[in-house]
Amino acid sequence: WANSAALALAGITADSPDPADGRIERLPDGSPQGTLHEGAASLVAAVAPAATPDDEFAALLEAQRYAHSFGITAWQDAIVGDYFGASDTALVYRRALAEGRLTVDVVGALWWDRTRGVEQVPELVARREAHAAELGPASRFRLSAVKIMADGVVENGTAAMLEPYLGEAGESEHPTGIAFVGGQALTDAIMALDDAGFSAHVHVIGDRAVRDALDAFEATSAANDWASRPSTDARRHHLAHVQFVHPDDVARFAAIGVTANMQALWACNEPQMRELTVPIVGAERAATQYPFASILHGGVHAAGGGAGRGNAGDDVAATDARPRLCAGSDWPVSTPDPWQAIHVAVNRTLPADDPEHDPEPLLAHEALTLAEALDAYTAGSAFINGRGPGDAHVTGVIEVGAVADLAATDRDPFAGPAESIHATTNVGTWVAGRRVFG
């Protein structure tokens, strides 16, 4: 959002056109209302006050402390590089490393400039190689991934959908949303990144964006002979968010060998879902949201949910180390507390004491067991970050030889009803055997 002063400084008026990858919300007379969607936000970036390096360093240390308080020992930073005029976060990570104050393990995903094409790949490779040469491949901060924003979000009509939105969104200039990077451009990008040894992290919300990404990975799999690669190959491709997945595409995740990166906290009925999402997509498409259990089980609905101790993804081939699900928070969009998200993954509702709780589960058949959800938030995410089976350093599991990245809770979440999972509290966090919280 931008106030009138910021709009004036940026020169945004009634005559300003919408950028190709965004939208300026307008009043009836055409003047800017103050809400800038997606790429339109970049119009005010040049006039926004910049944080100082010391501010950013203090923010990183506070974010690290906060993450450790929830038992988090690693993350993937999805925006490293030039993003809407913001400073490059790699600089602050490198300072924390140099001062011996970085205790989390971080994969930095270099930002894909959607105004350019594959000509930027050599620049990304050069940056990755220079970073690795200086800090070493075992550094706590690695530039091994690239983030591509394939589309926007559904609430403002910018998620790329296969069919038009309902109501005003469907009558806009982009009735099926906006594919920031889609079709052949996305295939070319994925293929080039795979060739270069990068893990591709692709933001996908709409069912068209999901299909475009799966098409891109499928084409890359055939062209680059993924069948001959070990499942522990260093390229850990994943699709983030996967809100709307057409039924025809659910089984393709397993068939192709890419991972769905879920933000499970979002998979529930709450005001944003009821008021901003369902009305513009309709009931039929609303029933294709966050199909976590179906993706995990290869397109077959699981006998889902509950706090059972069953194995996660029993149908996954034992020789395939690639997880079908990993999980994250998208913080600061949502809380980084994994237990709140795991609660929703298992129950498909917010906790009963949440003021936005709706007792009706969102597609209860897509609920995960507690074991499955925990596996996604631990071993699944560790694998995506290059810390899984076959890697030099293994985290996300408790076994002989694994790194002692551990979190202790105040209760056994399996011991009580599924409805109480959210009450689980972290009381201690260890990184490589050293206590960093509690």
Short mmCIF file of N, CA and C in Angstrom, two decimals, residues 5-81:
data_model
loop_
_atom_site.label_atom_id
_atom_site.label_comp_id
_atom_site.label_asym_id
_atom_site.label_seq_id
_atom_site.Cartn_x
_atom_site.Cartn_y
_atom_site.Cartn_z
N ALA A 5 1.26 10.74 -0.50
CA ALA A 5 2.58 11.34 -0.65
C ALA A 5 3.50 10.43 -1.46
N ALA A 6 3.46 9.14 -1.17
CA ALA A 6 4.31 8.19 -1.90
C ALA A 6 3.88 8.10 -3.36
N LEU A 7 2.57 8.10 -3.60
CA LEU A 7 2.08 8.06 -4.98
C LEU A 7 2.56 9.28 -5.75
N ALA A 8 2.51 10.44 -5.09
CA ALA A 8 2.94 11.67 -5.76
C ALA A 8 4.44 11.65 -6.04
N LEU A 9 5.23 11.20 -5.07
CA LEU A 9 6.68 11.12 -5.27
C LEU A 9 7.04 10.18 -6.41
N ALA A 10 6.26 9.09 -6.54
CA ALA A 10 6.53 8.12 -7.59
C ALA A 10 5.94 8.54 -8.93
N GLY A 11 5.16 9.62 -8.93
CA GLY A 11 4.58 10.10 -10.17
C GLY A 11 3.44 9.23 -10.69
N ILE A 12 2.76 8.54 -9.78
CA ILE A 12 1.64 7.67 -10.18
C ILE A 12 0.36 8.50 -10.18
N THR A 13 -0.26 8.63 -11.33
CA THR A 13 -1.46 9.44 -11.49
C THR A 13 -2.53 8.64 -12.23
N ALA A 14 -3.63 9.30 -12.50
CA ALA A 14 -4.70 8.66 -13.27
C ALA A 14 -4.24 8.27 -14.66
N ASP A 15 -3.22 8.94 -15.15
CA ASP A 15 -2.72 8.65 -16.50
C ASP A 15 -1.67 7.54 -16.53
N SER A 16 -1.26 7.06 -15.37
CA SER A 16 -0.23 6.02 -15.33
C SER A 16 -0.81 4.69 -15.76
N PRO A 17 -0.20 4.03 -16.74
CA PRO A 17 -0.72 2.72 -17.16
C PRO A 17 -0.34 1.64 -16.17
N ASP A 18 -1.14 0.57 -16.13
CA ASP A 18 -0.76 -0.59 -15.33
C ASP A 18 0.46 -1.25 -15.96
N PRO A 19 1.43 -1.68 -15.14
CA PRO A 19 2.55 -2.44 -15.70
C PRO A 19 2.05 -3.80 -16.18
N ALA A 20 2.82 -4.43 -17.04
CA ALA A 20 2.40 -5.72 -17.60
C ALA A 20 2.23 -6.79 -16.54
N ASP A 21 2.98 -6.69 -15.44
CA ASP A 21 2.93 -7.73 -14.41
C ASP A 21 2.26 -7.26 -13.12
N GLY A 22 1.36 -6.30 -13.22
CA GLY A 22 0.69 -5.83 -12.01
C GLY A 22 -0.50 -4.94 -12.31
N ARG A 23 -1.04 -4.36 -11.25
CA ARG A 23 -2.23 -3.52 -11.42
C ARG A 23 -2.26 -2.42 -10.37
N ILE A 24 -2.68 -1.23 -10.80
CA ILE A 24 -2.88 -0.09 -9.91
C ILE A 24 -4.37 -0.01 -9.61
N GLU A 25 -4.75 -0.18 -8.35
CA GLU A 25 -6.16 -0.03 -8.00
C GLU A 25 -6.53 1.44 -8.13
N ARG A 26 -7.73 1.69 -8.67
CA ARG A 26 -8.12 3.07 -8.96
C ARG A 26 -9.48 3.42 -8.38
N LEU A 27 -9.66 4.71 -8.12
CA LEU A 27 -10.95 5.26 -7.73
C LEU A 27 -11.81 5.41 -8.98
N PRO A 28 -13.10 5.68 -8.82
CA PRO A 28 -13.98 5.80 -10.00
C PRO A 28 -13.49 6.80 -11.05
N ASP A 29 -12.75 7.83 -10.61
CA ASP A 29 -12.26 8.82 -11.59
C ASP A 29 -10.94 8.41 -12.24
N GLY A 30 -10.46 7.21 -11.90
CA GLY A 30 -9.22 6.72 -12.50
C GLY A 30 -7.96 7.03 -11.72
N SER A 31 -8.06 7.86 -10.70
CA SER A 31 -6.88 8.20 -9.90
C SER A 31 -6.49 7.01 -9.02
N PRO A 32 -5.21 6.91 -8.67
CA PRO A 32 -4.75 5.75 -7.88
C PRO A 32 -5.35 5.75 -6.48
N GLN A 33 -5.82 4.59 -6.06
CA GLN A 33 -6.47 4.44 -4.77
C GLN A 33 -5.46 4.21 -3.65
N GLY A 34 -4.26 3.69 -4.01
CA GLY A 34 -3.22 3.45 -3.02
C GLY A 34 -2.79 2.01 -2.91
N THR A 35 -3.54 1.09 -3.51
CA THR A 35 -3.16 -0.32 -3.51
C THR A 35 -2.46 -0.66 -4.82
N LEU A 36 -1.27 -1.20 -4.71
CA LEU A 36 -0.47 -1.56 -5.89
C LEU A 36 -0.23 -3.06 -5.86
N HIS A 37 -0.73 -3.76 -6.88
CA HIS A 37 -0.63 -5.21 -6.91
C HIS A 37 0.60 -5.67 -7.69
N GLU A 38 1.28 -6.67 -7.11
CA GLU A 38 2.40 -7.35 -7.77
C GLU A 38 3.42 -6.37 -8.35
N GLY A 39 3.67 -6.42 -9.66
CA GLY A 39 4.71 -5.59 -10.26
C GLY A 39 4.49 -4.10 -10.11
N ALA A 40 3.25 -3.69 -9.87
CA ALA A 40 2.98 -2.26 -9.68
C ALA A 40 3.66 -1.72 -8.43
N ALA A 41 3.94 -2.60 -7.48
CA ALA A 41 4.62 -2.16 -6.25
C ALA A 41 6.00 -1.60 -6.54
N SER A 42 6.61 -2.05 -7.63
CA SER A 42 7.95 -1.57 -7.96
C SER A 42 7.95 -0.09 -8.32
N LEU A 43 6.78 0.46 -8.64
CA LEU A 43 6.70 1.86 -9.03
C LEU A 43 7.05 2.80 -7.89
N VAL A 44 6.85 2.35 -6.65
CA VAL A 44 7.18 3.20 -5.50
C VAL A 44 8.50 2.81 -4.84
N ALA A 45 9.12 1.73 -5.33
CA ALA A 45 10.34 1.24 -4.69
C ALA A 45 11.45 2.29 -4.71
N ALA A 46 11.53 3.04 -5.80
CA ALA A 46 12.63 4.01 -5.93
C ALA A 46 12.51 5.16 -4.94
N VAL A 47 11.32 5.43 -4.43
CA VAL A 47 11.15 6.55 -3.51
C VAL A 47 10.95 6.09 -2.07
N ALA A 48 10.94 4.78 -1.85
CA ALA A 48 10.79 4.27 -0.48
C ALA A 48 12.10 4.44 0.27
N PRO A 49 12.04 4.80 1.55
CA PRO A 49 13.28 4.96 2.32
C PRO A 49 14.00 3.63 2.47
N ALA A 50 15.30 3.64 2.30
CA ALA A 50 16.09 2.42 2.38
C ALA A 50 16.55 2.17 3.81
N ALA A 51 16.57 0.90 4.20
CA ALA A 51 17.12 0.53 5.50
C ALA A 51 18.64 0.63 5.44
N THR A 52 19.25 0.94 6.55
CA THR A 52 20.71 0.99 6.60
C THR A 52 21.26 -0.43 6.75
N PRO A 53 22.53 -0.66 6.39
CA PRO A 53 23.12 -1.98 6.60
C PRO A 53 23.04 -2.46 8.04
N ASP A 54 23.20 -1.54 8.99
CA ASP A 54 23.10 -1.94 10.40
C ASP A 54 21.68 -2.33 10.76
N ASP A 55 20.69 -1.64 10.20
CA ASP A 55 19.29 -2.01 10.43
C ASP A 55 19.04 -3.43 9.92
N GLU A 56 19.53 -3.71 8.73
CA GLU A 56 19.30 -5.03 8.13
C GLU A 56 20.02 -6.12 8.91
N PHE A 57 21.20 -5.83 9.41
CA PHE A 57 21.94 -6.81 10.20
C PHE A 57 21.19 -7.11 11.49
N ALA A 58 20.71 -6.07 12.15
CA ALA A 58 19.95 -6.27 13.38
C ALA A 58 18.67 -7.06 13.10
N ALA A 59 18.05 -6.80 11.95
CA ALA A 59 16.83 -7.52 11.59
C ALA A 59 17.11 -9.00 11.38
N LEU A 60 18.23 -9.32 10.72
CA LEU A 60 18.57 -10.73 10.52
C LEU A 60 18.80 -11.44 11.85
N LEU A 61 19.53 -10.82 12.75
CA LEU A 61 19.80 -11.46 14.03
C LEU A 61 18.51 -11.66 14.83
N GLU A 62 17.59 -10.69 14.75
CA GLU A 62 16.32 -10.85 15.45
C GLU A 62 15.48 -11.94 14.78
N ALA A 63 15.48 -11.99 13.45
CA ALA A 63 14.75 -13.05 12.75
C ALA A 63 15.30 -14.42 13.11
N GLN A 64 16.60 -14.52 13.21
CA GLN A 64 17.24 -15.79 13.59
C GLN A 64 16.83 -16.20 15.00
N ARG A 65 16.87 -15.25 15.93
CA ARG A 65 16.46 -15.54 17.30
C ARG A 65 15.01 -16.01 17.34
N TYR A 66 14.15 -15.31 16.60
CA TYR A 66 12.73 -15.64 16.56
C TYR A 66 12.51 -17.03 15.97
N ALA A 67 13.21 -17.34 14.88
CA ALA A 67 13.07 -18.65 14.25
C ALA A 67 13.53 -19.75 15.20
N HIS A 68 14.65 -19.55 15.86
CA HIS A 68 15.14 -20.56 16.81
C HIS A 68 14.13 -20.81 17.93
N SER A 69 13.37 -19.78 18.30
CA SER A 69 12.40 -19.95 19.38
C SER A 69 11.29 -20.93 19.01
N PHE A 70 11.11 -21.17 17.72
CA PHE A 70 10.11 -22.13 17.25
C PHE A 70 10.74 -23.47 16.85
N GLY A 71 12.02 -23.64 17.12
CA GLY A 71 12.68 -24.89 16.78
C GLY A 71 13.23 -24.93 15.37
N ILE A 72 13.25 -23.80 14.70
CA ILE A 72 13.74 -23.74 13.32
C ILE A 72 15.26 -23.61 13.31
N THR A 73 15.91 -24.48 12.54
CA THR A 73 17.37 -24.48 12.46
C THR A 73 17.88 -24.15 11.06
N ALA A 74 16.98 -24.05 10.09
CA ALA A 74 17.38 -23.78 8.71
C ALA A 74 16.21 -23.16 7.97
N TRP A 75 16.54 -22.42 6.92
CA TRP A 75 15.48 -21.90 6.06
C TRP A 75 16.01 -21.67 4.66
N GLN A 76 15.10 -21.45 3.73
CA GLN A 76 15.46 -21.01 2.39
C GLN A 76 14.94 -19.60 2.22
N ASP A 77 15.87 -18.67 1.92
CA ASP A 77 15.50 -17.28 1.68
C ASP A 77 15.18 -17.15 0.20
N ALA A 78 13.90 -16.89 -0.10
CA ALA A 78 13.44 -16.94 -1.49
C ALA A 78 13.69 -15.66 -2.27
N ILE A 79 14.31 -14.66 -1.65
CA ILE A 79 14.59 -13.42 -2.37
C ILE A 79 16.01 -12.96 -2.05
N VAL A 80 16.96 -13.40 -2.86
CA VAL A 80 18.34 -12.94 -2.75
C VAL A 80 18.70 -12.29 -4.08
N GLY A 81 19.06 -11.03 -4.04
CA GLY A 81 19.37 -10.31 -5.27
C GLY A 81 18.50 -9.08 -5.41
#
